[in-house]
Short mmCIF file of C-alpha atoms in Angstrom, two decimals:
data_model
loop_
_atom_site.label_atom_id
_atom_site.label_comp_id
_atom_site.label_asym_id
_atom_site.label_seq_id
_atom_site.Cartn_x
_atom_site.Cartn_y
_atom_site.Cartn_z
CA MET J 281 56.58 44.70 202.38
CA LYS J 282 53.41 42.75 203.30
CA ALA J 283 53.21 44.60 206.64
CA PHE J 284 53.51 47.94 204.81
CA ILE J 285 50.72 46.97 202.41
CA ASN J 286 48.43 45.82 205.22
CA LYS J 287 49.10 49.00 207.23
CA TYR J 288 48.73 51.63 204.53
CA LEU J 289 46.51 49.98 201.87
CA THR J 290 42.92 49.01 202.46
CA ILE J 291 41.09 46.21 200.65
CA ILE J 292 39.59 48.82 198.31
CA ASP J 293 43.10 50.22 197.58
CA ARG J 294 44.40 46.79 196.68
CA TYR J 295 41.31 46.08 194.60
CA ILE J 296 41.79 49.28 192.57
CA ILE J 297 45.53 48.75 192.11
CA ASN J 298 45.02 45.16 190.93
CA LYS J 299 42.23 46.19 188.54
CA TYR J 300 44.32 49.12 187.27
CA LEU J 301 47.45 47.12 186.56
CA GLY J 302 45.59 44.02 185.36
CA THR J 303 43.52 45.97 182.83
CA PHE J 304 46.56 47.98 181.73
CA ILE J 305 48.78 44.93 181.12
CA PHE J 306 46.03 42.94 179.36
CA THR J 307 45.12 45.85 177.04
CA LEU J 308 48.76 46.66 176.31
CA MET J 309 49.50 43.03 175.38
CA LEU J 310 46.45 42.95 173.13
CA PHE J 311 47.56 46.08 171.26
CA ILE J 312 51.13 44.77 170.91
CA VAL J 313 49.91 41.48 169.38
CA ILE J 314 47.79 43.43 166.87
CA SER J 315 50.74 45.72 166.08
CA VAL J 316 53.08 42.78 165.48
CA VAL J 317 50.58 41.09 163.16
CA PHE J 318 50.17 44.22 161.04
CA ASP J 319 53.93 44.90 161.04
CA VAL J 320 54.75 41.38 159.84
CA SER J 321 52.36 41.78 156.88
CA GLU J 322 53.82 45.22 156.06
CA HIS J 323 57.50 44.24 156.15
CA MET J 324 57.35 40.67 154.86
CA ASP J 325 58.97 41.80 151.57
CA ASN J 326 61.92 43.31 153.45
CA PHE J 327 62.42 40.10 155.41
CA LEU J 328 62.30 37.93 152.30
CA ALA J 329 64.35 40.21 150.02
CA LYS J 330 67.36 40.15 152.33
CA HIS J 331 66.86 36.48 153.37
CA ALA J 332 66.51 37.35 157.06
CA THR J 333 66.47 34.29 159.30
CA LEU J 334 63.74 33.68 161.89
CA GLY J 335 66.27 34.22 164.66
CA GLN J 336 67.25 37.64 163.25
CA ILE J 337 63.63 38.69 162.87
CA VAL J 338 62.66 37.60 166.39
CA PHE J 339 65.77 38.44 168.42
CA LYS J 340 66.88 41.60 166.60
CA TYR J 341 63.95 43.27 164.87
CA TYR J 342 61.06 42.35 167.17
CA ALA J 343 63.27 42.44 170.25
CA GLY J 344 63.48 46.16 169.48
CA PHE J 345 60.02 46.63 167.98
CA ILE J 346 58.00 45.27 170.92
CA PRO J 347 59.69 47.26 173.79
CA PHE J 348 59.61 50.45 171.68
CA TYR J 349 55.89 50.23 170.95
CA MET J 350 55.05 49.02 174.46
CA ASN J 351 56.68 52.20 175.79
CA LEU J 352 55.11 54.36 173.07
CA LEU J 353 51.59 53.06 173.64
CA SER J 354 51.73 52.75 177.42
CA PRO J 355 50.39 56.28 178.24
CA MET J 356 47.41 55.83 175.89
CA ILE J 357 46.70 52.28 177.09
CA ASN J 358 47.08 53.41 180.70
CA PHE J 359 44.53 56.17 180.07
CA LEU J 360 41.98 53.88 178.43
CA ALA J 361 42.47 51.19 181.08
CA VAL J 362 41.79 53.69 183.90
CA ILE J 363 38.66 54.98 182.15
CA TYR J 364 37.35 51.49 181.41
CA PHE J 365 37.54 49.95 184.86
CA THR J 366 36.65 53.20 186.73
CA ALA J 367 33.59 53.73 184.51
CA LYS J 368 32.67 50.11 185.11
CA MET J 369 32.92 50.64 188.87
CA ALA J 370 30.78 53.74 188.59
CA ASP J 371 28.22 51.93 186.43
CA GLN J 372 27.97 49.15 189.04
CA THR J 373 27.52 51.77 191.79
CA GLU J 374 30.76 50.83 193.53
CA ILE J 375 32.15 54.35 193.81
CA VAL J 376 29.12 55.96 195.50
CA PRO J 377 29.41 53.88 198.71
CA ILE J 378 33.16 54.61 198.89
CA LEU J 379 32.67 58.39 198.70
CA SER J 380 29.60 58.17 200.97
CA GLY J 381 31.70 56.49 203.64
CA LYS J 382 33.54 59.75 204.42
CA VAL J 383 36.33 58.95 201.94
CA SER J 384 37.45 62.12 200.17
CA PHE J 385 37.96 62.10 196.44
CA ASN J 386 41.65 62.83 196.94
CA ARG J 387 41.90 59.75 199.17
CA PHE J 388 40.04 57.78 196.51
CA LEU J 389 42.76 58.81 194.04
CA ARG J 390 45.59 57.39 196.16
CA PRO J 391 45.57 53.79 194.82
CA TYR J 392 45.38 55.14 191.30
CA PHE J 393 48.51 57.20 191.79
CA ILE J 394 50.29 54.29 193.49
CA ALA J 395 49.62 52.18 190.40
CA ALA J 396 50.51 55.12 188.14
CA SER J 397 53.81 55.42 190.03
CA ILE J 398 54.60 51.78 189.19
CA VAL J 399 53.88 52.48 185.53
CA PHE J 400 55.97 55.65 185.72
CA ILE J 401 59.01 53.90 187.25
CA VAL J 402 58.95 51.10 184.70
CA SER J 403 58.48 53.57 181.83
CA PHE J 404 61.22 55.89 183.12
CA PHE J 405 63.89 53.22 183.40
CA ALA J 406 62.81 51.73 180.07
CA ASN J 407 63.09 55.14 178.38
CA VAL J 408 66.51 55.93 179.82
CA TYR J 409 68.22 52.53 179.84
CA LEU J 410 66.37 49.70 178.05
CA ILE J 411 64.75 51.30 174.98
CA PRO J 412 68.00 52.77 173.55
CA PHE J 413 69.59 49.29 173.62
CA THR J 414 66.62 47.53 172.01
CA ASN J 415 66.21 50.36 169.50
CA ALA J 416 69.81 49.82 168.43
CA LEU J 417 68.99 46.18 167.62
CA LYS J 418 65.94 47.21 165.58
CA LEU J 419 67.61 50.09 163.69
CA ASN J 420 70.68 48.03 162.80
CA PHE J 421 68.37 45.36 161.40
CA GLU J 422 66.35 47.94 159.46
CA ASN J 423 69.44 49.60 158.00
CA SER J 424 70.90 46.28 156.87
CA HIS J 425 67.63 45.09 155.32
CA GLY J 426 66.74 48.13 153.21
CA PHE J 427 63.90 49.60 155.26
CA TYR J 428 64.95 53.20 154.53
CA GLY J 429 66.44 53.07 151.04
CA ASP J 430 68.96 55.83 150.23
CA ALA J 431 69.79 57.66 153.45
CA SER J 432 72.50 59.99 152.11
CA LYS J 433 72.50 63.77 152.54
CA ASN J 434 73.40 66.33 149.87
CA ASP J 435 75.06 69.73 150.31
CA VAL J 436 76.29 69.06 153.85
CA HIS J 437 77.98 71.86 155.80
CA LEU J 438 79.77 70.99 159.07
CA GLN J 439 81.96 72.79 161.57
CA LEU J 440 84.70 70.53 162.93
CA ASP J 441 86.06 72.99 165.48
CA SER J 442 86.13 76.74 166.09
CA ASN J 443 88.43 77.28 163.07
CA THR J 444 87.60 74.50 160.58
CA PHE J 445 84.57 74.16 158.28
CA VAL J 446 83.89 71.43 155.73
CA TYR J 447 81.42 70.97 152.88
CA VAL J 448 80.56 67.98 150.69
CA ASN J 449 78.26 68.15 147.65
CA SER J 450 77.07 64.53 147.89
CA PHE J 451 77.96 61.37 149.82
CA SER J 452 77.53 57.67 149.06
CA PRO J 453 76.95 55.71 152.29
CA ASP J 454 77.57 52.38 150.51
CA THR J 455 81.12 53.24 149.42
CA HIS J 456 81.83 55.84 152.13
CA THR J 457 82.78 58.29 149.36
CA GLY J 458 82.10 62.01 149.28
CA PHE J 459 82.21 64.16 146.15
CA LEU J 460 83.30 67.79 145.67
CA PHE J 461 84.77 68.19 149.14
CA THR J 462 85.91 71.52 150.57
CA MET J 463 87.68 72.25 153.87
CA GLU J 464 88.27 75.84 155.02
CA LYS J 465 90.41 76.99 157.92
CA PHE J 466 90.01 80.39 159.56
CA LYS J 467 91.97 82.55 161.94
CA GLY J 468 89.29 84.61 163.59
CA ASP J 469 87.10 85.85 160.72
CA VAL J 470 89.87 85.56 158.11
CA MET J 471 90.28 82.49 155.91
CA THR J 472 93.86 81.22 155.88
CA GLN J 473 93.55 77.93 153.98
CA LYS J 474 91.13 76.26 151.58
CA LEU J 475 91.39 72.63 150.48
CA VAL J 476 89.36 71.40 147.50
CA ALA J 477 89.18 67.70 146.59
CA ASN J 478 87.27 65.91 143.83
CA ASN J 479 86.35 63.20 146.32
CA ILE J 480 87.19 61.77 149.73
CA LEU J 481 87.09 58.14 150.84
CA TYR J 482 86.87 56.79 154.40
CA ASP J 483 89.15 53.87 155.34
CA SER J 484 87.28 52.01 158.09
CA VAL J 485 90.38 49.91 158.96
CA LYS J 486 92.81 52.80 159.40
CA ARG J 487 90.02 55.18 160.43
CA VAL J 488 91.36 57.91 158.22
CA TRP J 489 90.03 59.91 155.27
CA SER J 490 91.77 59.75 151.90
CA PHE J 491 91.74 62.95 149.82
CA ARG J 492 91.74 62.23 146.06
CA ASN J 493 92.89 64.71 143.42
CA TYR J 494 93.07 67.77 145.64
CA ASN J 495 94.96 71.04 146.04
CA VAL J 496 95.31 73.59 148.81
CA ARG J 497 95.10 77.37 148.51
CA TYR J 498 97.00 79.34 151.15
CA ILE J 499 95.73 82.85 151.90
CA ASN J 500 97.72 85.58 153.63
CA GLY J 501 95.86 88.85 153.44
CA MET J 502 95.81 89.99 149.80
CA ARG J 503 98.37 87.34 148.85
CA GLU J 504 97.37 83.83 147.83
CA LYS J 505 99.40 80.77 146.95
CA LEU J 506 98.02 77.72 145.18
CA GLY J 507 99.67 74.45 146.10
CA PRO J 508 100.37 71.62 143.66
CA ASN J 509 97.68 69.18 142.61
CA ILE J 510 98.09 66.00 144.72
CA MET J 511 96.54 62.69 143.71
CA GLN J 512 96.06 61.17 147.15
CA LYS J 513 96.75 61.79 150.83
CA ASP J 514 95.47 60.17 154.03
CA THR J 515 94.58 62.31 157.04
CA ALA J 516 92.62 62.03 160.29
CA LEU J 517 89.54 64.23 160.71
CA ASP J 518 86.93 64.50 163.42
CA LEU J 519 84.40 63.11 160.93
CA LYS J 520 82.61 59.82 160.45
CA PRO J 521 80.60 58.57 157.46
CA THR J 522 77.49 58.73 159.62
CA ASP J 523 77.88 62.53 159.74
CA PHE J 524 76.92 62.61 156.05
CA VAL J 525 73.94 60.25 156.39
CA VAL J 526 70.37 61.02 157.42
CA ASN J 527 70.47 60.21 161.11
CA ASN J 528 67.58 58.01 162.25
CA ASN J 529 69.39 56.49 165.24
CA TYR J 530 68.72 59.11 167.94
CA PRO J 531 66.39 56.72 169.79
CA ALA J 532 69.24 54.15 169.77
CA MET J 533 71.71 56.45 171.53
CA SER J 534 72.41 56.01 175.21
CA LEU J 535 72.11 59.08 177.45
CA SER J 536 75.86 59.54 177.50
CA GLU J 537 76.00 59.35 173.69
CA LEU J 538 73.21 61.92 173.44
CA ASN J 539 75.07 64.32 175.75
CA LYS J 540 78.29 63.83 173.78
CA ASN J 541 76.60 64.45 170.45
CA ILE J 542 74.74 67.48 171.79
CA GLU J 543 78.03 69.10 172.77
CA LYS J 544 79.51 68.23 169.39
CA GLU J 545 76.53 69.66 167.51
CA LYS J 546 76.76 72.92 169.45
CA ILE J 547 80.14 73.35 167.76
CA ARG J 548 79.34 71.91 164.33
CA GLY J 549 75.95 73.52 163.81
CA ALA J 550 74.83 70.74 161.45
CA GLY J 551 71.14 71.23 162.22
CA ASP J 552 70.73 68.13 164.38
CA LEU J 553 71.00 69.88 167.77
CA LYS J 554 67.25 70.31 168.31
CA ASP J 555 66.58 66.66 167.36
CA LEU J 556 69.13 65.44 169.91
CA GLN J 557 67.89 67.75 172.68
CA THR J 558 64.29 66.80 172.03
CA GLU J 559 65.11 63.09 172.16
CA LYS J 560 66.99 63.57 175.46
CA TYR J 561 64.29 65.59 177.21
CA ARG J 562 61.43 63.38 176.00
CA ARG J 563 62.99 60.37 177.74
CA PHE J 564 62.55 62.11 181.09
CA VAL J 565 59.26 63.92 180.46
CA TYR J 566 57.23 61.33 178.54
CA PRO J 567 56.77 58.92 181.52
CA LEU J 568 55.12 61.77 183.51
CA SER J 569 52.06 61.32 181.30
CA SER J 570 51.09 58.30 183.43
CA PHE J 571 50.15 60.69 186.27
CA VAL J 572 48.51 63.31 184.06
CA LEU J 573 46.36 60.87 182.09
CA THR J 574 45.43 58.90 185.21
CA LEU J 575 44.12 62.08 186.83
CA ILE J 576 42.03 62.91 183.78
CA GLY J 577 40.81 59.35 183.41
CA VAL J 578 39.54 59.05 186.97
CA SER J 579 37.95 62.50 186.90
CA ILE J 580 35.86 61.90 183.79
CA SER J 581 34.80 58.31 184.51
CA SER J 582 34.03 58.27 188.21
CA ARG J 583 30.49 59.63 187.72
CA LYS J 584 27.71 57.22 186.81
CA VAL J 585 26.12 58.29 183.53
CA ARG J 586 23.22 57.05 181.46
CA GLY J 587 24.39 54.60 178.80
CA GLY J 588 27.03 52.80 180.88
CA ILE J 589 30.72 53.00 180.09
CA GLY J 590 30.30 53.90 176.41
CA LEU J 591 30.34 57.70 176.91
CA PRO J 592 33.48 57.78 179.14
CA LEU J 593 35.30 55.50 176.70
CA GLY J 594 34.30 57.73 173.78
CA ILE J 595 35.57 60.81 175.61
CA GLY J 596 38.75 58.90 176.45
CA LEU J 597 39.37 57.99 172.80
CA PHE J 598 38.85 61.63 171.81
CA LEU J 599 41.28 62.84 174.48
CA CYS J 600 43.85 60.20 173.41
CA PHE J 601 43.65 61.57 169.88
CA ALA J 602 43.94 65.12 171.20
CA TYR J 603 46.98 64.21 173.30
CA VAL J 604 48.74 62.70 170.27
CA VAL J 605 47.95 65.81 168.18
CA VAL J 606 49.27 68.19 170.85
CA ASP J 607 52.39 65.99 171.28
CA LYS J 608 53.11 66.08 167.54
CA PHE J 609 52.56 69.85 167.37
CA ALA J 610 54.94 70.31 170.31
CA LEU J 611 57.54 68.17 168.48
CA VAL J 612 57.21 70.33 165.35
CA PHE J 613 57.56 73.50 167.47
CA ALA J 614 60.68 72.06 169.08
CA LEU J 615 62.33 71.21 165.73
CA LYS J 616 61.17 74.07 163.48
CA THR J 617 61.02 77.14 165.74
CA ASP J 618 63.19 78.87 168.32
CA LEU J 619 61.13 77.39 171.15
CA PRO J 620 63.54 75.61 173.55
CA ALA J 621 63.28 71.84 173.28
CA ILE J 622 62.80 71.42 177.03
CA VAL J 623 59.77 73.75 176.94
CA ALA J 624 58.27 72.03 173.90
CA VAL J 625 58.39 68.52 175.38
CA PHE J 626 56.53 69.77 178.48
CA ILE J 627 53.65 71.25 176.42
CA PRO J 628 51.49 68.07 176.19
CA ASN J 629 51.75 67.21 179.88
CA GLY J 630 51.35 70.87 180.83
CA VAL J 631 48.19 71.37 178.79
CA PHE J 632 46.59 68.10 179.85
CA GLY J 633 47.79 68.56 183.42
CA LEU J 634 45.76 71.81 183.63
CA LEU J 635 42.81 69.99 182.05
CA GLY J 636 43.15 67.26 184.67
CA LEU J 637 43.11 69.77 187.55
CA TYR J 638 39.98 71.38 186.11
CA LEU J 639 38.25 67.99 185.75
CA LEU J 640 39.33 67.06 189.28
CA TYR J 641 37.66 70.25 190.52
CA LYS J 642 34.45 69.32 188.68
CA ALA J 643 34.53 65.62 189.66
CA PRO J 644 31.86 64.28 192.05
CA LYS J 645 33.03 64.61 195.64
#
């Protein structure tokens, strides 16, 4: 490894990589400390109300909080770090001799992209493997300590398979009880059976649903038959209580769980398909921002300007804000329109990638 570094990386390359990664890590740690301080003050009531122990807070809640926000903030911090130390190099007239020594601007970019590749690899594996696990710790803690209040859905329609549809008027997540439940079975486009129950109750030990005070109507063309009223019956359904609860645990799903739920939602049509697809694709696309924002950062800060590093940092903060706005708009387009989720998640990096190429063209050579 040392021989490879000595052969392919010059002293200037190593200097830039060290400054890049050092500034990035220091700034990221600083932002995380500030975020933790503000979060503690915001959620102190939740911690005290449920008598959370220090071990639970540290090893469950913040063990999920810190990796999640490190990953979330890393593109922005990466961008600001690149602008800061590159603008400082330009202000100290360190870049002019490099480019004057017959080093092309593209060659000057190489150590930046080596460092950006390190950030990308760490971010990619964190997104796909680590963050779902730590998010599960955080979300389980939040759900058990009343961070979200009532998370139940009303008027839920689900498709269990190609022939079976269910409806529940309301659901209590605390007691796992649904009220005014209906299950309809079809043969093609023709309804053959309709079950109506006053309520249903999930038995977590037996993993079955108990129908309470229900009857079944059998339909055969123009002929119908109403079955007797039955007080209780247990049956297995491809349903879980979480299907009737507002789902905030997409970030806590592993990739295999996401794929499994995407296939299930394609059948059920419960309205969560776009959310699942967006979460899946963002895990692969979001780390690419390290390259896009590095390109923009170097291009706008490598020129020495009057006033020092203040102007490049100001432009960087504005572009950070713009990137977040475009990312949120893309997320809304993905969830609320017919735009494919995979296209929507590429919009921020696509827009800013084109901006980066334009700035690279205009950068001092």
